[in-house]
Amino acid sequence: MGILNLTPDSFSDGGLYEGAAALVQARRMIAQGADLLDLGGESTRPGADPVPAEVEIARVTPVIAALAQDGTAPISVDTMKPAVARAAMAAGATLWNDVTALRYAPDSADVAAELGCQVVLMHMQGEPRTMQAAPRYEDVVGEVCGFLLGRAEAALAAGVARDRIWLDPGIGFGKTLDHNLTLLAHLEKVCALGFPVLLGASRKRFIAALHPAADAPAARAPGSIAAALAGAAAGVAAVRVHDVGETAQALDVWSAIEGARRP
Ligand code: HH2
């Protein structure tokens, strides 16, 4: 899943892709091996300010419509707002990536069911503005799995079809370095919940904590790939990444080696 942030303030690529540059970048990611694109019009980085729905809609829908016209890859919208998801699906998106796991609005789950789209339910402790202040868990893997299962049940109860639900442990969303590493080391437990899992570790801050020379987000591709490979080994269905060509190459080589293990 290639990331396209149509925002002025995203932590790694804010302000890079506006107007025609957005379409060029989207098509480049597909050419580099992305099977799916995730478009967002509001940053969820720690401390980010919220954006009104109309602004998000104006940022994402023209690009979604142009890419849907191309018809080369399914399109996901990264939003917590039902109104934005609705506008994105009308423009041609088929997946709603919701970092609040359908908790932002009282009607989020009903809207997801009504739209009939696929939905990514992500774990986050707290909310983007404050989530990194003091994350606390007794058992991070157990709590994240319990939360995700509860949100999947809420989506099912609202009428979202079981085969449209994805889960995501939410790397970096209300988590310390230790929490992120523990989750990355136990992704098979998230996969065992019985839904496809999406992993989003690309260019995140924990990489710089482990390798201080990668202070600039754009310098974190190698660490991002290491996390993507850990995800692949654990059985995740998709990785959400900025560096599509590099990640696709790593995954192709990794899966060829895995294939050669079997007689
Ligand atoms: N991470 C970000 C945003 N959306 N969605 C899912 N499902 N999983 C993630 O890990 C995830 C996500 C944060 O990264 P990015 O989009 O690059 O930055 P920003 O939120 O600043 O736009």
XYZ file of N, CA, C and O in Angstrom, residues 44-155:
448
model
N -2.100 12.709 10.886
C -2.367 12.123 12.207
C -1.090 12.052 13.023
O -1.034 11.350 14.027
N -0.037 12.761 12.583
C 1.228 12.712 13.333
C 0.984 13.263 14.736
O 0.058 14.071 14.943
N 1.830 12.858 15.706
C 1.632 13.357 17.071
C 1.624 14.890 17.091
O 2.494 15.518 16.500
N 0.586 15.462 17.728
C 0.509 16.913 17.842
C -0.178 17.601 16.671
O -0.321 18.824 16.672
N -0.625 16.840 15.663
C -1.234 17.467 14.478
C -2.559 18.142 14.834
O -3.300 17.665 15.692
N -2.856 19.235 14.128
C -4.129 19.923 14.338
C -5.196 19.294 13.442
O -4.919 18.944 12.301
N -6.449 19.192 13.948
C -7.526 18.645 13.114
C -7.859 19.568 11.935
O -7.600 20.769 11.994
N -8.438 18.983 10.897
C -8.795 19.713 9.671
C -10.305 19.530 9.455
O -10.812 18.430 9.651
N -11.046 20.589 9.034
C -12.481 20.403 8.775
C -12.731 19.432 7.615
O -11.913 19.343 6.696
N -13.887 18.741 7.661
C -14.202 17.734 6.634
C -14.150 18.319 5.225
O -13.653 17.675 4.297
N -14.641 19.560 5.063
C -14.688 20.143 3.703
C -13.278 20.293 3.136
O -13.063 20.151 1.936
N -12.325 20.633 4.009
C -10.943 20.811 3.541
C -10.372 19.462 3.111
O -9.762 19.317 2.042
N -10.606 18.434 3.948
C -10.131 17.090 3.589
C -10.745 16.624 2.277
O -10.048 16.072 1.423
N -12.061 16.847 2.133
C -12.754 16.403 0.912
C -12.161 17.107 -0.309
O -11.883 16.475 -1.337
N -11.923 18.414 -0.167
C -11.362 19.177 -1.305
C -9.950 18.694 -1.637
O -9.532 18.731 -2.792
N -9.217 18.221 -0.656
C -7.847 17.745 -0.920
C -7.842 16.376 -1.600
O -7.046 16.134 -2.495
N -8.708 15.465 -1.134
C -8.567 14.073 -1.603
C -9.437 13.707 -2.809
O -8.998 12.912 -3.648
N -10.662 14.269 -2.909
C -11.571 13.724 -3.934
C -11.105 13.943 -5.380
O -11.272 13.031 -6.190
N -10.499 15.095 -5.732
C -10.082 15.227 -7.147
C -9.021 14.183 -7.525
O -9.051 13.632 -8.630
N -8.116 13.889 -6.581
C -7.051 12.926 -6.879
C -7.643 11.512 -6.952
O -7.298 10.722 -7.837
N -8.564 11.204 -6.032
C -9.218 9.879 -6.067
C -9.952 9.709 -7.395
O -9.840 8.665 -8.054
N -10.689 10.750 -7.811
C -11.465 10.637 -9.058
C -10.542 10.399 -10.246
O -10.825 9.547 -11.101
N -9.415 11.098 -10.294
C -8.491 10.931 -11.429
C -7.882 9.533 -11.415
O -7.752 8.886 -12.461
N -7.530 9.023 -10.222
C -6.928 7.687 -10.137
C -7.963 6.598 -10.417
O -7.642 5.572 -11.038
N -9.199 6.826 -9.982
C -10.257 5.852 -10.254
C -10.487 5.758 -11.766
O -10.735 4.680 -12.303
N -10.352 6.892 -12.430
C -10.478 6.924 -13.898
C -9.377 6.066 -14.538
O -9.624 5.313 -15.473
N -8.153 6.153 -13.990
C -7.048 5.305 -14.473
C -7.401 3.826 -14.309
O -7.081 3.004 -15.173
N -8.022 3.496 -13.161
C -8.438 2.114 -12.894
C -7.293 1.137 -12.678
O -7.462 -0.071 -12.822
N -6.098 1.632 -12.318
C -4.943 0.729 -12.211
C -4.757 0.136 -10.814
O -4.098 -0.888 -10.689
N -5.274 0.763 -9.768
C -5.102 0.202 -8.419
C -6.276 0.648 -7.547
O -6.772 1.769 -7.696
N -6.707 -0.218 -6.634
C -7.749 0.202 -5.698
C -7.253 1.361 -4.823
O -6.054 1.471 -4.563
N -8.189 2.183 -4.391
C -7.832 3.386 -3.631
C -8.470 3.349 -2.250
O -9.658 3.058 -2.097
N -7.627 3.682 -1.278
C -8.054 3.761 0.116
C -8.021 5.225 0.530
O -7.172 5.985 0.069
N -8.937 5.613 1.415
C -8.894 6.974 1.964
C -8.579 6.883 3.453
O -9.168 6.090 4.180
N -7.579 7.676 3.864
C -7.138 7.686 5.260
C -7.856 8.850 5.939
O -7.438 10.006 5.811
N -8.953 8.531 6.618
C -9.731 9.586 7.275
C -10.473 9.011 8.473
O -10.764 7.824 8.514
N -10.751 9.877 9.460
C -11.578 9.426 10.574
C -13.019 9.920 10.425
O -13.876 9.554 11.212
N -13.280 10.731 9.400
C -14.602 11.367 9.297
C -15.511 10.640 8.304
O -15.161 10.481 7.129
N -16.716 10.233 8.772
C -17.646 9.551 7.869
C -17.963 10.389 6.621
O -18.088 9.826 5.530
N -18.062 11.703 6.749
C -18.407 12.533 5.585
C -17.312 12.459 4.527
O -17.587 12.466 3.317
N -16.058 12.377 4.978
C -14.941 12.284 4.024
C -14.934 10.895 3.379
O -14.734 10.766 2.162
N -15.196 9.861 4.184
C -15.253 8.499 3.626
C -16.350 8.419 2.566
O -16.148 7.864 1.488
N -17.479 9.015 2.873
C -18.612 8.992 1.933
C -18.222 9.675 0.617
O -18.453 9.137 -0.474
N -17.612 10.856 0.710
C -17.214 11.595 -0.505
C -16.135 10.824 -1.271
O -16.134 10.802 -2.509
N -15.222 10.185 -0.532
C -14.142 9.437 -1.186
C -14.699 8.230 -1.933
O -14.272 7.948 -3.068
N -15.660 7.522 -1.326
C -16.251 6.353 -2.011
C -17.021 6.815 -3.247
O -16.968 6.168 -4.289
N -17.713 7.969 -3.136
C -18.442 8.485 -4.302
C -17.468 8.826 -5.426
O -17.801 8.716 -6.614
N -16.232 9.222 -5.064
C -15.240 9.592 -6.082
C -14.513 8.367 -6.641
O -13.774 8.480 -7.614
N -14.695 7.190 -6.006
C -14.089 5.979 -6.573
C -13.201 5.176 -5.627
O -12.625 4.168 -6.033
N -13.054 5.592 -4.360
C -12.282 4.784 -3.404
C -13.110 3.554 -3.000
O -14.338 3.545 -3.136
N -12.423 2.502 -2.514
C -13.141 1.294 -2.100
C -12.768 0.844 -0.683
O -13.286 -0.145 -0.182
N -11.807 1.546 -0.052
C -11.373 1.147 1.290
C -11.324 2.381 2.184
O -10.815 3.430 1.771
N -11.862 2.243 3.392
C -11.814 3.328 4.381
C -10.794 2.933 5.442
O -11.005 1.970 6.189
N -9.682 3.676 5.484
C -8.625 3.447 6.470
C -8.851 4.413 7.629
O -8.615 5.617 7.498
N -9.331 3.888 8.760
C -9.734 4.762 9.867
C -8.847 4.513 11.095
O -8.972 3.486 11.766
N -7.971 5.478 11.382
C -7.061 5.319 12.529
C -7.806 5.333 13.866
O -7.228 4.982 14.895
N -9.083 5.709 13.868
C -9.866 5.656 15.111
C -10.696 4.378 15.209
O -11.473 4.217 16.166
N -10.575 3.488 14.216
C -11.323 2.219 14.223
C -12.833 2.455 14.373
O -13.505 1.789 15.163
N -13.345 3.428 13.631
C -14.786 3.756 13.607
C -15.301 4.264 14.954
O -16.447 4.038 15.315
N -14.433 4.997 15.696
C -14.870 5.574 16.977
C -15.011 7.080 16.918
O -15.406 7.702 17.899
N -14.626 7.723 15.805
C -14.596 9.191 15.780
C -16.001 9.785 15.871
O -16.240 10.724 16.616
N -16.944 9.220 15.102
C -18.314 9.741 15.102
C -19.267 8.625 15.513
O -18.997 7.455 15.260
N -20.419 8.989 16.128
C -21.360 7.943 16.564
C -21.860 7.085 15.401
O -22.194 5.920 15.593
N -21.907 7.683 14.185
C -22.453 6.924 13.049
C -21.364 6.319 12.152
O -21.667 5.810 11.073
N -20.100 6.316 12.610
C -19.026 5.812 11.745
C -19.284 4.384 11.269
O -19.179 4.080 10.073
N -19.621 3.475 12.202
C -19.793 2.065 11.823
C -21.002 1.896 10.905
O -20.961 1.125 9.942
N -22.079 2.655 11.181
C -23.260 2.564 10.315
C -22.919 3.037 8.905
O -23.362 2.458 7.909
N -22.136 4.116 8.816
C -21.772 4.641 7.488
C -20.896 3.628 6.755
O -21.083 3.381 5.559
N -19.954 2.994 7.472
C -19.102 1.981 6.833
C -19.959 0.839 6.284
O -19.731 0.362 5.164
N -20.953 0.420 7.072
C -21.835 -0.665 6.609
C -22.631 -0.218 5.391
O -22.753 -0.943 4.404
N -23.143 1.005 5.459
C -23.955 1.519 4.349
C -23.125 1.652 3.069
O -23.587 1.324 1.977
N -21.871 2.107 3.204
C -21.028 2.304 2.021
C -20.606 0.966 1.414
O -20.275 0.898 0.231
N -20.586 -0.094 2.236
C -20.203 -1.414 1.716
C -18.735 -1.492 1.332
O -18.327 -2.367 0.566
N -17.930 -0.589 1.886
C -16.501 -0.556 1.541
C -15.715 -1.477 2.472
O -16.235 -1.941 3.481
N -14.447 -1.704 2.134
C -13.551 -2.364 3.084
C -13.158 -1.332 4.140
O -13.150 -0.128 3.855
N -12.836 -1.804 5.333
C -12.496 -0.886 6.429
C -11.247 -1.380 7.159
O -11.177 -2.553 7.524
N -10.290 -0.471 7.374
C -9.148 -0.789 8.241
C -9.442 -0.225 9.623
O -9.699 0.978 9.773
N -9.421 -1.112 10.629
C -9.633 -0.709 12.019
C -8.267 -0.688 12.695
O -7.626 -1.725 12.833
N -7.811 0.506 13.095
C -6.463 0.631 13.666
C -6.516 0.902 15.159
O -7.409 1.603 15.637
N -5.528 0.365 15.880
C -5.434 0.635 17.317
C -4.691 1.947 17.576
O -3.635 2.208 16.989
N -5.256 2.760 18.454
C -4.569 3.982 18.907
C -4.926 4.174 20.377
O -6.091 4.030 20.757
N -3.934 4.478 21.201
C -4.242 4.842 22.589
C -4.276 6.358 22.650
O -3.297 7.009 22.276
N -5.405 6.934 23.101
C -5.527 8.389 23.154
C -5.906 8.954 21.792
O -6.511 8.275 20.966
N -5.548 10.202 21.522
C -5.845 10.834 20.230
C -4.585 11.530 19.726
O -3.692 11.831 20.528
N -4.515 11.785 18.395
C -3.246 12.222 17.816
C -2.573 13.388 18.549
O -1.365 13.401 18.714
N -3.363 14.340 19.028
C -2.756 15.528 19.618
C -1.919 15.213 20.876
O -0.933 15.858 21.151
N -2.381 14.182 21.613
C -1.755 13.926 22.914
C -1.220 12.508 23.093
O -0.691 12.180 24.153
N -1.363 11.664 22.073
C -1.157 10.219 22.268
C 0.255 9.823 22.688
O 0.445 8.774 23.303
N 1.262 10.654 22.379
C 2.623 10.272 22.739
C 3.043 10.814 24.116
O 4.179 10.631 24.535
N 2.083 11.469 24.830
C 2.441 12.093 26.105
C 2.905 11.056 27.120
O 3.986 11.190 27.688
N 2.109 10.010 27.361
C 2.489 8.998 28.372
C 1.764 7.691 28.090
O 0.888 7.277 28.853
N 2.109 7.015 26.994
C 1.405 5.755 26.695
C 1.680 4.710 27.779
O 2.817 4.605 28.255
N 0.641 3.975 28.185
C 0.788 2.959 29.254
C 0.004 1.702 28.884
O -1.142 1.789 28.436
N 0.620 0.565 29.090
C -0.048 -0.730 28.903
C 0.475 -1.684 29.974
O 1.639 -1.586 30.366
N -0.379 -2.628 30.388
C 0.092 -3.747 31.216
C 0.674 -4.821 30.306
O 1.673 -5.458 30.610
N -0.033 -5.023 29.171
C 0.307 -6.102 28.237
C -0.067 -5.579 26.854
O -1.219 -5.689 26.419
N 0.917 -4.937 26.198
C 0.572 -4.197 24.979
C -0.024 -5.106 23.909
O -1.012 -4.736 23.254
N 0.518 -6.308 23.718
C 0.009 -7.176 22.650
C -1.425 -7.623 22.972
O -2.328 -7.538 22.129
N -1.640 -8.044 24.222
C -2.970 -8.492 24.631
C -3.993 -7.367 24.538
O -5.117 -7.569 24.065
N -3.608 -6.162 24.969
C -4.554 -5.037 24.944
C -4.876 -4.600 23.519
O -6.024 -4.289 23.202
N -3.850 -4.582 22.658
C -4.098 -4.187 21.260
C -4.993 -5.233 20.586
O -5.966 -4.890 19.904
N -4.702 -6.523 20.807
C -5.530 -7.580 20.203
C -6.970 -7.509 20.731
O -7.929 -7.623 19.954
N -7.131 -7.300 22.029
C -8.471 -7.216 22.617
C -9.247 -6.038 22.038
O -10.429 -6.163 21.692
N -8.565 -4.905 21.908
C -9.210 -3.718 21.327
C -9.652 -4.007 19.895
O -10.792 -3.707 19.504
N -8.738 -4.571 19.092
C -9.042 -4.778 17.671
C -10.206 -5.754 17.496
O -11.096 -5.534 16.660
N -10.218 -6.799 18.310
C -11.321 -7.753 18.234
C -12.643 -7.083 18.613
O -13.668 -7.280 17.962
N -12.600 -6.234 19.635
C -13.806 -5.511 20.057
C -14.314 -4.585 18.956
O -15.518 -4.495 18.702
N -13.382 -3.920 18.268
C -13.808 -3.010 17.192
C -14.336 -3.799 15.987
O -15.259 -3.367 15.312
N -13.727 -4.965 15.716
C -14.238 -5.809 14.622
C -15.657 -6.255 14.957
O -16.550 -6.251 14.091
N -15.896 -6.616 16.226
C -17.246 -7.036 16.629
C -18.232 -5.884 16.487
O -19.355 -6.072 16.031
N -17.803 -4.661 16.845
C -18.695 -3.496 16.706
C -19.010 -3.247 15.226
O -20.161 -2.934 14.878
N -18.018 -3.408 14.362
C -18.257 -3.209 12.927
C -19.220 -4.275 12.401
O -20.172 -3.964 11.666
